[in-house]
Structures are given as C-alpha cells and as structure tokens.
C-alpha cells in the first residue's frame, strides 16, 4: 500500500502540467498538497510544440531554470503551407525574448513533477484515483487504488483539482464530458530519425543543425480535406514527431489493406511519402519502428468546469484541435487559475461560490477562444461567441495581433474577425510575418 495520508488541504489528480502548476503553487503558499498520479514518470506522451507564454507559469513555481537546463530544442517560430500558400512567423518579431520549445513531453513533464516534489508536494505515483465524493459540506473524499493492488483507500481534502488528462476522472464520474461534434477527428503519428527541417527564411536544414539554426514548427494542410485535415512536423532532440489530423468521416472512405493498427500505420507512412514538402523533409529520414500511435474522437468539452470543492484543469476540462499549440499553455493557465481560486477560497470561505463562478467564466472564455480560433467559420454557429469576444478584449495588443496572424495562416481564420477588436476603423494588420515563394531545399 502506498503511503497515502488520511487528509490534506488539496488533492491534485494527475502529474502533467495542469496538475504540477497548481500543486507547486499551493505548496509554495504553505498548503498541504498531495498529488496522485496513476503512472510512473517519465510516461509517454506525444512530442509537442510549446509556445513561449508558458514561462509566466514556470517562473511562478521556480521551475524555469530546470526546464532550460533540460536542453530542449528551441524553436524560432512557425511555417505553414495551407492550400499552396506558404507563410512564416517568428516569435521574436512579436517581442518575445524567451524561447518557444519542441519537447519530449515525458521528459518535460518529469522535470515539472520532480520540481513539484521539491516544492513540498507529496507526490505519489502509480496511485490511480477512481472517484470522488463531494456530498459532504466540509470536505471532499477522494477514493484511490494503488496500481497492482486491489486494496484501495480514501483521502479527505478541502479541495480537489482534477488534472487527470483525457482520463477526466471527475468529469466522467459525474457525466460532465461530451464529445465536441465540431471536431470529430482522429490523430495518427510516429517518429523519424534524421529528418530535415524548415528554418526561418524558408531554408531547409539537416537535422544535425538544430542547435545552431533553430527550427520552426512545420504545419501543412492535407490535400482534398478542405479546411480540416492537417499535419505537423516537430523536430526534437533525438527524432522528429510527425502526425496527421484527419476527419473521422474521411477515414470511413479510405481504403486500406488490412485492418487495425498495422493498416493505419501503413496509411500514415503512405500519406507522409505523398504529401508535398513533408515528403522531401523525410526523404533521407529513417522511420522509427514501433513509434506509431493513434487516438480517435479526442476533442471534447464539459458541461461544467467546477463544482462543490472541485476544479477541472487541463485536458480533464476540455481538449480542442491542437493546431495552434495551445494545449500545454491552457493546461498551465487552468491549473494556475484553480490554485488562485482555491487559495482565495481557503482564506475566505464565504467567497468560495463567487470564486468558483469566476473560475468558470475565465476558463470557459479561454477554451472558447481556442475553439473559435481552430474552427472554420461555417462550423461555429454564426461566428465567435460573446464570451470569446470578451476574453480577447482583455488580451494585450500584441496577443491580439498574434492570434490574428497565426489564425489567418490557415483557412480557419474568419472567426478572428469577430473576436479581435477593430482599431482606427479597420481590422488589425501585421507586417510580422513573411509570405514565402517556396521552401528552399
């Protein structure tokens, strides 16, 4: 039996960014925090592109230097090929002087989890949370079971932050989660050794130049799939993550030899070999056997984001098409917001309900903005919601302009016109990106 205490101030479920940020934040404020994680780190997660906004949250828990010491690949910006048009942006042109990253999530998450432990959180790995009871007025009761042990137990807490990722423990238990029908996708991905990559200026570089010539994240639309299908190419320290995002309806029409995982893997490699630009980046690369993964119906939302004594954070709250690389940022923001609300509520219990409503509004606004940025306008029920517009108005001029630029790299940008305020009688424009004639192999 794991050494799980009988009670604490806050239980955090999950050891990803949505859990480590609030756990470390609250522990550094002096609260007794227990984090329960069903796996042992490092545990696999798809390689990811992370935007520079995260440093605000890692600074807050004192973890930034440890992440920098991990020596992840620093990326310069993004290159997008969409319906034949090639556009490129750099974060430096928007004034960001701290790096965006290409990370192996298993290593990135472990750095944060270890730092959380160092911050005073009692971190218990290989302990699965199986449910929680919020019927008591003065406490939450969290049920857990150590992995490989039939004997479970309970722990009492004043608050619970569920950052259990796509397991979504609390949302599933209480029937709060539903598939987002506007994003009926599947994603399939694998890894390649020695892939070339696209740098700023459109120049293609060999893999061994990653440390001297920073890469961009390469994104491309997939021919014949309208606004929906797209791919990513993310060079990391040892290999390059390549993935396809495909509408479920399209996959029903694809004729594959065989069935199951092997057939999907064969289809993945076929598309990689046939897609313009990507096939040339991979022409000298070696596919890593056994690296193929896939997931279906991965975009979802929840009917509520909090309740009596609980808050949902990260993917446990919602997951949207990851085309703009905001997943880790949204997880960190929601975890930080949950910690802020829990702290205020513990200090002033009479304000707990108003604090909870504030959490709901703020996080739902961020989720709505992410969703509207990723949706083509004809799929978004008449344009951006009023909540999304209100949320964007609180962003800085720089952030609004960045949203406008990156969303208009694709054909999914119309909703930004409903969200980004007009100034001087016209829409925000920018000279902070380049239109390229070609990619320079």
XYZ file of C-alpha atoms in Angstrom, residues 73-394:
322
model
C 15.078 22.245 -28.783
C 14.418 25.965 -29.017
C 12.154 26.817 -31.917
C 12.151 30.091 -33.836
C 8.543 30.221 -35.000
C 6.140 28.506 -37.364
C 5.940 27.667 -41.068
C 2.511 26.927 -42.532
C 1.721 25.598 -46.005
C -2.032 25.861 -46.500
C -3.745 25.342 -49.836
C -0.437 26.046 -51.554
C 0.296 29.358 -49.777
C 3.443 29.430 -47.632
C 3.607 31.766 -44.630
C 6.065 32.041 -41.778
C 6.252 33.888 -38.471
C 8.820 34.259 -35.706
C 8.094 34.848 -32.042
C 10.914 37.382 -31.881
C 9.024 39.629 -34.306
C 6.252 39.867 -31.694
C 8.713 40.860 -28.991
C 9.159 37.501 -27.277
C 12.716 37.222 -25.984
C 12.291 33.824 -24.314
C 12.226 30.641 -26.354
C 9.396 28.535 -27.647
C 10.247 24.842 -27.364
C 9.966 21.478 -29.065
C 9.780 18.982 -26.216
C 9.543 15.303 -25.472
C 6.570 15.516 -23.150
C 7.660 12.592 -20.999
C 10.858 14.484 -20.099
C 9.204 17.908 -19.894
C 6.529 16.586 -17.545
C 9.074 14.756 -15.375
C 11.088 17.935 -14.844
C 7.928 19.659 -13.612
C 6.837 16.713 -11.458
C 10.249 16.415 -9.795
C 10.230 20.157 -9.147
C 6.752 19.863 -7.641
C 8.068 17.242 -5.241
C 10.990 19.539 -4.390
C 8.450 22.313 -3.686
C 6.936 20.344 -0.807
C 4.140 18.451 -2.554
C 3.675 14.828 -1.511
C 3.808 13.180 -4.953
C 2.552 9.600 -5.085
C 2.987 7.840 -8.410
C 1.233 4.668 -9.534
C -1.812 5.599 -7.486
C -4.999 5.782 -9.547
C -7.917 7.940 -8.425
C -11.140 6.020 -9.033
C -13.642 8.638 -7.917
C -14.529 11.417 -5.522
C -17.460 12.208 -3.251
C -18.493 15.845 -2.832
C -21.695 15.333 -0.843
C -20.127 16.411 2.462
C -20.380 20.125 3.204
C -16.948 20.411 4.782
C -14.731 18.069 2.757
C -14.193 16.075 -0.416
C -13.474 12.355 -0.151
C -11.161 11.010 -2.848
C -11.054 7.272 -3.492
C -7.835 5.771 -4.823
C -6.271 2.426 -5.642
C -2.535 1.806 -5.942
C -1.670 0.253 -9.313
C -1.377 -3.509 -8.961
C -3.055 -3.506 -5.549
C -6.721 -4.375 -5.071
C -6.805 -2.663 -1.687
C -7.718 0.970 -2.097
C -8.422 3.769 0.314
C -9.701 7.314 0.691
C -8.179 10.690 1.448
C -10.106 13.717 2.714
C -9.361 17.155 1.270
C -10.779 20.639 1.399
C -10.468 20.915 -2.401
C -9.680 18.678 -5.368
C -8.081 19.816 -8.626
C -8.634 17.236 -11.356
C -5.844 17.408 -13.932
C -6.106 13.752 -14.920
C -5.864 14.492 -18.639
C -8.046 12.583 -21.046
C -8.899 10.150 -18.246
C -11.060 13.025 -16.924
C -11.827 11.207 -13.672
C -14.383 13.602 -12.190
C -15.993 14.671 -15.481
C -16.590 11.032 -16.417
C -17.815 10.079 -12.944
C -20.466 12.798 -12.942
C -21.354 12.651 -16.654
C -19.989 16.122 -17.419
C -17.940 15.284 -20.537
C -19.220 15.125 -24.112
C -17.548 14.734 -27.495
C -17.267 18.012 -29.423
C -19.132 17.153 -32.629
C -17.462 20.040 -34.463
C -14.114 18.246 -34.071
C -14.771 14.590 -34.965
C -11.167 13.711 -35.713
C -8.599 11.066 -35.296
C -4.888 11.701 -34.998
C -2.111 9.297 -36.014
C 1.593 9.924 -35.557
C 5.069 8.457 -35.498
C 8.760 9.453 -35.288
C 11.580 9.769 -37.805
C 15.342 9.883 -37.244
C 17.414 12.330 -39.261
C 14.613 14.389 -40.817
C 15.444 17.740 -42.361
C 13.570 20.760 -41.065
C 12.458 24.252 -42.095
C 14.261 27.237 -40.558
C 13.361 30.940 -40.731
C 13.600 32.291 -44.248
C 12.253 29.017 -45.589
C 15.669 27.386 -45.720
C 15.770 23.638 -45.167
C 18.465 22.442 -42.771
C 19.854 18.991 -41.885
C 18.812 17.546 -38.528
C 22.292 17.983 -37.053
C 21.964 21.791 -37.329
C 19.097 22.004 -34.808
C 21.237 23.568 -32.104
C 22.847 26.202 -34.325
C 19.958 27.056 -36.687
C 16.664 26.952 -34.743
C 13.780 25.115 -36.422
C 10.223 26.203 -36.990
C 7.211 24.048 -36.340
C 6.043 22.931 -39.797
C 2.306 22.616 -40.410
C 0.573 21.816 -43.696
C -2.968 21.253 -44.894
C -3.702 17.852 -46.393
C -4.920 17.823 -49.965
C -8.580 17.033 -50.547
C -9.725 17.591 -46.954
C -10.889 21.201 -47.179
C -10.357 23.211 -44.010
C -9.954 20.210 -41.766
C -7.080 17.822 -42.388
C -3.568 18.927 -41.462
C -0.167 17.602 -40.400
C 2.626 18.560 -38.022
C 6.406 18.155 -38.222
C 8.201 18.884 -34.921
C 11.973 18.259 -34.669
C 13.032 17.237 -31.162
C 16.342 16.355 -29.536
C 16.686 12.836 -30.968
C 13.905 12.428 -33.529
C 11.115 14.305 -35.307
C 7.462 13.935 -34.366
C 5.215 13.765 -37.443
C 1.448 13.500 -37.166
C -1.733 13.677 -39.213
C -5.066 15.067 -38.000
C -7.871 13.538 -40.060
C -11.668 13.906 -40.054
C -13.418 10.733 -38.978
C -15.742 10.943 -41.994
C -12.733 10.937 -44.306
C -11.292 7.853 -42.670
C -14.525 5.975 -43.344
C -13.873 6.419 -47.076
C -10.186 5.440 -47.030
C -9.454 2.022 -48.490
C -6.668 0.355 -46.557
C -5.102 -3.044 -46.996
C -5.856 -4.884 -43.789
C -7.433 -3.634 -40.590
C -6.379 -2.315 -37.228
C -3.180 -0.627 -36.131
C -0.965 -2.067 -38.882
C -3.274 -0.782 -41.610
C -3.373 2.696 -40.047
C 0.404 2.746 -39.774
C 0.730 1.788 -43.455
C -1.704 4.565 -44.379
C 0.254 7.052 -42.238
C 3.531 6.247 -43.985
C 1.844 6.432 -47.392
C 0.494 9.944 -46.698
C 3.901 11.051 -45.375
C 5.539 9.827 -48.584
C 2.982 11.543 -50.853
C 2.442 14.930 -49.164
C 4.369 17.783 -50.836
C 7.185 19.332 -48.790
C 6.780 16.800 -45.985
C 7.984 14.004 -48.242
C 11.107 15.981 -49.087
C 11.815 16.733 -45.436
C 11.611 12.991 -44.772
C 13.343 11.704 -47.900
C 16.601 10.892 -46.077
C 14.983 10.145 -42.718
C 14.543 6.751 -41.078
C 11.169 5.810 -39.641
C 11.365 4.569 -36.055
C 9.687 1.137 -35.866
C 7.202 0.839 -33.037
C 6.719 4.599 -32.754
C 3.241 4.680 -34.313
C 0.318 5.857 -32.175
C -3.273 6.913 -32.774
C -6.306 8.295 -30.985
C -9.927 8.832 -32.055
C -12.531 11.425 -31.021
C -10.019 13.303 -28.929
C -11.770 16.711 -28.875
C -14.332 17.143 -26.120
C -15.831 19.626 -23.685
C -17.532 19.519 -20.303
C -20.885 20.894 -19.192
C -19.292 22.464 -16.119
C -15.701 23.147 -15.119
C -16.076 23.163 -11.349
C -18.375 22.119 -8.557
C -18.533 21.963 -4.779
C -14.882 21.607 -3.776
C -13.528 20.608 -7.195
C -11.994 22.271 -10.242
C -11.115 20.766 -13.626
C -7.821 21.723 -15.251
C -6.012 20.948 -18.483
C -7.314 18.137 -20.666
C -9.603 16.995 -17.846
C -11.621 20.151 -18.578
C -11.549 20.206 -22.393
C -9.407 19.387 -25.399
C -9.557 21.263 -28.708
C -7.872 20.608 -32.064
C -4.180 21.320 -31.255
C -3.416 23.183 -34.491
C -2.152 26.305 -32.661
C -0.111 24.510 -29.950
C -2.030 25.967 -27.008
C -2.661 22.711 -25.122
C 0.154 22.932 -22.574
C -0.420 26.658 -22.116
C -4.143 26.145 -21.478
C -3.335 23.355 -19.004
C -0.913 25.602 -17.113
C -3.317 28.543 -17.141
C -6.252 26.474 -15.883
C -4.107 24.878 -13.181
C -2.781 28.248 -12.071
C -6.320 29.692 -12.060
C -7.582 26.769 -9.972
C -4.782 27.313 -7.462
C -5.558 31.037 -7.280
C -9.247 30.348 -6.607
C -8.524 27.618 -4.046
C -6.147 29.915 -2.169
C -8.700 32.740 -2.084
C -11.472 30.367 -1.007
C -9.447 28.799 1.804
C -8.577 32.254 3.116
C -12.167 33.484 2.839
C -14.664 30.570 2.754
C -17.637 32.934 2.449
C -16.398 33.909 -1.045
C -15.986 30.321 -2.269
C -19.043 30.294 -4.518
C -18.286 33.644 -6.175
C -14.689 32.500 -6.679
C -15.935 29.317 -8.328
C -18.136 31.294 -10.724
C -15.151 33.454 -11.618
C -13.101 30.319 -12.381
C -15.866 29.010 -14.645
C -16.147 32.244 -16.601
C -12.428 32.802 -17.013
C -11.547 29.275 -18.068
C -14.582 28.851 -20.305
C -13.599 32.086 -22.049
C -10.100 30.761 -22.772
C -11.495 27.454 -24.027
C -13.948 29.279 -26.274
C -11.178 31.434 -27.768
C -9.090 28.334 -28.513
C -12.085 26.607 -30.051
C -13.087 29.575 -32.220
C -9.522 30.005 -33.465
C -9.499 26.387 -34.616
C -12.979 26.260 -36.184
C -13.793 27.338 -39.747
C -16.489 29.984 -39.507
C -19.148 27.896 -41.191
C -18.814 25.365 -38.349
C -19.011 27.825 -35.479
C -22.741 28.548 -35.231
C -22.634 32.058 -36.649
C -19.236 33.272 -35.530
C -17.418 33.758 -32.274
C -19.369 33.753 -29.022
C -19.734 36.861 -26.899
C -17.714 35.162 -24.166
C -14.840 34.629 -26.612
C -15.003 38.292 -27.678
C -14.950 39.466 -24.054
C -11.980 37.243 -23.271
C -9.944 38.515 -26.213
C -10.594 42.141 -25.229
C -8.566 41.550 -22.063
